[in-house]
mmCIF file of C-alpha atoms and ligand atoms in Angstrom:
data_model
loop_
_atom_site.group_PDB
_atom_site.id
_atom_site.type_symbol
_atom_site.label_atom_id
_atom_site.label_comp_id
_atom_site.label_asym_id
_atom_site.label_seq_id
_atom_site.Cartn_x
_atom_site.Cartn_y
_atom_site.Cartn_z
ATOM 1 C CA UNK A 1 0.000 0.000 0.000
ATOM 2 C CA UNK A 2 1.134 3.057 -0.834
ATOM 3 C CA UNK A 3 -0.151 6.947 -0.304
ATOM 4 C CA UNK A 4 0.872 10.105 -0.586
ATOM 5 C CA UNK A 5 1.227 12.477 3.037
ATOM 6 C CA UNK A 6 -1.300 15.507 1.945
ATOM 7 C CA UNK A 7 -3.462 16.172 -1.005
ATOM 8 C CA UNK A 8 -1.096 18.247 -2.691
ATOM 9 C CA UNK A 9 1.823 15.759 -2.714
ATOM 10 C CA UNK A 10 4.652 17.742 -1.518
ATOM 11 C CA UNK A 11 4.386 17.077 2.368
ATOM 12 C CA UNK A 12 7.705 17.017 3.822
ATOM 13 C CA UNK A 13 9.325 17.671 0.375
ATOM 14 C CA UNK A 14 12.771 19.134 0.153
ATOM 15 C CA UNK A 15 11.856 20.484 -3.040
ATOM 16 C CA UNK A 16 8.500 21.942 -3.470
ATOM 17 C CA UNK A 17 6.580 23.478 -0.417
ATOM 18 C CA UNK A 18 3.191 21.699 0.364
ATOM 19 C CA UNK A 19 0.112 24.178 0.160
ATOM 20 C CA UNK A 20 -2.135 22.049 2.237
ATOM 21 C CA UNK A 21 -3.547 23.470 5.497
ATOM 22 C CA UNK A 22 -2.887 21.100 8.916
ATOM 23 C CA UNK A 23 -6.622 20.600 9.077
ATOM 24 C CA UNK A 24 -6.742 19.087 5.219
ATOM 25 C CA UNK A 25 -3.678 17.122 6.309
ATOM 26 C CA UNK A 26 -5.444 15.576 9.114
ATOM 27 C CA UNK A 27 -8.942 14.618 6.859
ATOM 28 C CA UNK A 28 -7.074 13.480 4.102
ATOM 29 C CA UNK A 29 -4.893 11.132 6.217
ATOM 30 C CA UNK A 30 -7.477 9.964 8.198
ATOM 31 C CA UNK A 31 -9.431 8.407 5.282
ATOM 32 C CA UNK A 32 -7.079 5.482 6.504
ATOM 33 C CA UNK A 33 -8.610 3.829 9.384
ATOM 34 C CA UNK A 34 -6.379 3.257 12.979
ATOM 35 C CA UNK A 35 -7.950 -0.710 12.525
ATOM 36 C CA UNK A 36 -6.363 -0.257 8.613
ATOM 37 C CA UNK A 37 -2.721 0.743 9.873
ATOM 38 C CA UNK A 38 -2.961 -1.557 12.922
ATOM 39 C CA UNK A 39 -3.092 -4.895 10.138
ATOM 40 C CA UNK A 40 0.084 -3.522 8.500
ATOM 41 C CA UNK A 41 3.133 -4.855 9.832
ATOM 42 C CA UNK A 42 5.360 -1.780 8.608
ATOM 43 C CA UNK A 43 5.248 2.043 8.135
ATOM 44 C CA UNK A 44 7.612 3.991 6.104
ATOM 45 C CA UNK A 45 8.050 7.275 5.116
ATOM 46 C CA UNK A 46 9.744 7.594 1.904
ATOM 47 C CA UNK A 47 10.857 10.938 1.267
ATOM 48 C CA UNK A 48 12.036 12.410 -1.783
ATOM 49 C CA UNK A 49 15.728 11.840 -2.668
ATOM 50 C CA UNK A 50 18.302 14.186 -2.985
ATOM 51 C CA UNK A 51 20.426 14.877 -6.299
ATOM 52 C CA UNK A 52 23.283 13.656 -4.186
ATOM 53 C CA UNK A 53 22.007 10.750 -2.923
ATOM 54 C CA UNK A 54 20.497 9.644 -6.363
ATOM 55 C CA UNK A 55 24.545 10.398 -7.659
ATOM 56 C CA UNK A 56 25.790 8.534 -4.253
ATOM 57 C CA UNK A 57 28.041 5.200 -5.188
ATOM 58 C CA UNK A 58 27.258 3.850 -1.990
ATOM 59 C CA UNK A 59 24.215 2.245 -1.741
ATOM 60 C CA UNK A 60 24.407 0.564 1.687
ATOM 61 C CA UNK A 61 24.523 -3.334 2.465
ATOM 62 C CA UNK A 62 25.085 -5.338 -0.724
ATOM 63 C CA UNK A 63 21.727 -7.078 -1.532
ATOM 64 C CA UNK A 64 23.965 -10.542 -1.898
ATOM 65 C CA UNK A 65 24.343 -9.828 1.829
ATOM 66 C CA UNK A 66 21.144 -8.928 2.219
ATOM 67 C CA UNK A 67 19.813 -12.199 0.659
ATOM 68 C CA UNK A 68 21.720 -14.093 3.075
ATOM 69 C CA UNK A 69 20.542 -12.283 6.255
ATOM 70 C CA UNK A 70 17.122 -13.232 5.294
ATOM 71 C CA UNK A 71 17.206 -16.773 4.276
ATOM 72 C CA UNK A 72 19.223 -17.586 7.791
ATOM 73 C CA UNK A 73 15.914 -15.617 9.091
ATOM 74 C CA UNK A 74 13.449 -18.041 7.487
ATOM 75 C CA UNK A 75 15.475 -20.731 8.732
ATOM 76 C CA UNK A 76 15.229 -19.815 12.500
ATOM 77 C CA UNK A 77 12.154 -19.621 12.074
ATOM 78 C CA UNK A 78 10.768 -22.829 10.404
ATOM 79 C CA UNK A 79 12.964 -24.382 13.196
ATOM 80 C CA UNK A 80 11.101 -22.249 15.572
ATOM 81 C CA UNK A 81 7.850 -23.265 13.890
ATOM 82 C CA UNK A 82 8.326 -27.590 13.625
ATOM 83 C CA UNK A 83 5.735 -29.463 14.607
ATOM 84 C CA UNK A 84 3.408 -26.439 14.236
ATOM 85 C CA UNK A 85 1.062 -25.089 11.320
ATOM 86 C CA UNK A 86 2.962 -21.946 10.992
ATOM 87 C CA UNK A 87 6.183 -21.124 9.652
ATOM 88 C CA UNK A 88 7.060 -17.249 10.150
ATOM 89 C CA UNK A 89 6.466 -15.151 12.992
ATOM 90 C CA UNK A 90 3.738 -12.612 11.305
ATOM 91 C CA UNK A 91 1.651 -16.169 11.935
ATOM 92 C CA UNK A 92 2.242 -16.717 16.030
ATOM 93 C CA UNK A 93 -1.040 -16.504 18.204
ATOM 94 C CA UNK A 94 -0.871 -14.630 21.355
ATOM 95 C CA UNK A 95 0.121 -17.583 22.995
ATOM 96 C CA UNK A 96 3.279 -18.737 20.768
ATOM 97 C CA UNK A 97 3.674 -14.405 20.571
ATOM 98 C CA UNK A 98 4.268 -15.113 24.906
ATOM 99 C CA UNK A 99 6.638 -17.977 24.272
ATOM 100 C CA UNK A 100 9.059 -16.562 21.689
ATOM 101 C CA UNK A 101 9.171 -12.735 21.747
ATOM 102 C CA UNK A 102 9.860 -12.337 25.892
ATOM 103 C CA UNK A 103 11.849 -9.085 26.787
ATOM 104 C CA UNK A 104 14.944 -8.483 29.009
ATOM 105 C CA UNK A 105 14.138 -5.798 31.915
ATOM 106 C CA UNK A 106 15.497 -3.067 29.510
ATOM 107 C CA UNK A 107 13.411 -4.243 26.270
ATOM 108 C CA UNK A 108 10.323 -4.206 28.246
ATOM 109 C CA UNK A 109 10.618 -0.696 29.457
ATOM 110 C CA UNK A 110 11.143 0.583 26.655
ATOM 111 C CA UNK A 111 7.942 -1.010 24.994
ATOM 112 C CA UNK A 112 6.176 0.273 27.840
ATOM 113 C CA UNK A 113 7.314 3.892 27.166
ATOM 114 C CA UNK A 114 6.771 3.616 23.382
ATOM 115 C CA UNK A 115 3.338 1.923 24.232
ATOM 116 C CA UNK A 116 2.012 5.067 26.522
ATOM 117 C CA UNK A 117 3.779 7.760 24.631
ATOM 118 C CA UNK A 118 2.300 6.891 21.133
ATOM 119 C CA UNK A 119 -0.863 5.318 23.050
ATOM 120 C CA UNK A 120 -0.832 2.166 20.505
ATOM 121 C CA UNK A 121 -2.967 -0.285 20.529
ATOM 122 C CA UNK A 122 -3.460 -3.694 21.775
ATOM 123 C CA UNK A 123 -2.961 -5.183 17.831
ATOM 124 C CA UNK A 124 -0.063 -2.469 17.335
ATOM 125 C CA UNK A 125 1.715 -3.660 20.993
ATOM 126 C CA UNK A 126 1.599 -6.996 19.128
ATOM 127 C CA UNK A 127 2.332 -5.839 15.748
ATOM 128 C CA UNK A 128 5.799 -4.445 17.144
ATOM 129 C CA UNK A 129 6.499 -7.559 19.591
ATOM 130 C CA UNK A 130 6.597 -9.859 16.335
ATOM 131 C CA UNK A 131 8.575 -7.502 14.109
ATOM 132 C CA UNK A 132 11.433 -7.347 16.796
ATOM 133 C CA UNK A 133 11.008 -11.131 16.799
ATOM 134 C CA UNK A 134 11.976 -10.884 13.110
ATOM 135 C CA UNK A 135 13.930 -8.178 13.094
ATOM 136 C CA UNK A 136 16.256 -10.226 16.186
ATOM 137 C CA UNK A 137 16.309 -12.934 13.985
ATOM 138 C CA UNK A 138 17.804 -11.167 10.917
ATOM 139 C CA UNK A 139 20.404 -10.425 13.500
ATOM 140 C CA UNK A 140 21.184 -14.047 14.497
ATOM 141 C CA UNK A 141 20.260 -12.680 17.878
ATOM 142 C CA UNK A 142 18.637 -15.640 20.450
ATOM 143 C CA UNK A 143 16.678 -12.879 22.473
ATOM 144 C CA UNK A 144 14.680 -9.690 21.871
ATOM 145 C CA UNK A 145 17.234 -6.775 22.535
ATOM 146 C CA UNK A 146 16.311 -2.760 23.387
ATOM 147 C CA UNK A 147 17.667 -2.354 20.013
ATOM 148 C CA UNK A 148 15.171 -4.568 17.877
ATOM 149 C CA UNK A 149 12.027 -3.218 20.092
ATOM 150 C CA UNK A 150 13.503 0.174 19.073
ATOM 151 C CA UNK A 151 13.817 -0.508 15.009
ATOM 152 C CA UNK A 152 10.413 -1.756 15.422
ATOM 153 C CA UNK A 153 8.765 1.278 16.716
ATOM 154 C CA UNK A 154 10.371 3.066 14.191
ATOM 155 C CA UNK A 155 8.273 0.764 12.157
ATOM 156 C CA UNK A 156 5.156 2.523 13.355
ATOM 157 C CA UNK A 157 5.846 5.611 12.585
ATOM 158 C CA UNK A 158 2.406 6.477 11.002
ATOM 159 C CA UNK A 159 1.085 5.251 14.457
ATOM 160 C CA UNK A 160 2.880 7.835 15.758
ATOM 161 C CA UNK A 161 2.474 10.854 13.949
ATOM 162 C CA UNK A 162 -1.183 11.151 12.578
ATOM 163 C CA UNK A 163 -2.930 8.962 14.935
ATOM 164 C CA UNK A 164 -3.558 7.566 18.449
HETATM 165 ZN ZN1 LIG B 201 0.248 19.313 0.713
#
């Protein structure tokens, strides 16, 4: 799915300045339902690119590497998933969602806090606790970190800015 931020286009462009008042911002976002955003599993805002960054050489992590990263990810997880029905984590039940995604002291706070500050909701709080499964296991990591709840807020960033 894909949308623009404002009815003119040119919210948060670098180029051209958007026309749109904050009240037509807020109607013409809102057309997508909280329930809507809450079945997505990611937000992103994908801004404009600069001539500089189109001209840039360096394009990040290699998409050989890339490739890799996520196979080993599908792997740890149909391991994770013998014997059941499932086979990636977008697919665990509340209960499995319990058994596989628990949080050090320091992960868990910091749910919390994202939780009450961007007042998400129930499906959201769930939404993020299986993308920092995933996003833990694309890091080889055996347990949900501070630093894969926070890439997964991130993840909800439309949660965050135009509603709750
Ligand atoms: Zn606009």
């Amino acid at each position: 799915m894909a949308t623009q931020g404002c009815p003119c286009g040119f919210y948060n462009d670098h180029v051209k300045t958007c026309t749109c008042t904050p009240n037509m911002i807020h109607k013409y976002l809102q057309r997508i339902s909280g329930p809507l955003l809450d079945r997505i599993d990611i937000h992103v805002e994908v801004p404009r690119l600069k001539q500089d960054e189109l001209m840039s050489k360096s394009s990040g992590e290699p998409s050989i590497k890339i490739r890799a990263r996520v196979r080993q990810a599908r792997e740890i997880q149909q391991a994770r998933f013998t014997g059941t029905k499932i086979f990636n984590n977008a697919q665990m039940s509340s209960k499995l969602t319990k058994q596989h995604c628990k949080l050090n002291p320091d992960a868990e706070a910091l749910l919390k806090q994202a939780i009450e500050q961007l007042r998400l909701s129930a499906r959201a709080f769930d939404r993020i606790l299986k993308l920092s499964r995933t996003i833990a296991d694309l890091a080889a990591a055996d347990s949900i970190g501070v630093e894969h709840i926070a890439e997964a807020v991130q993840y909800r960033s439309l949660d965050r800015k135009y509603w709750g």
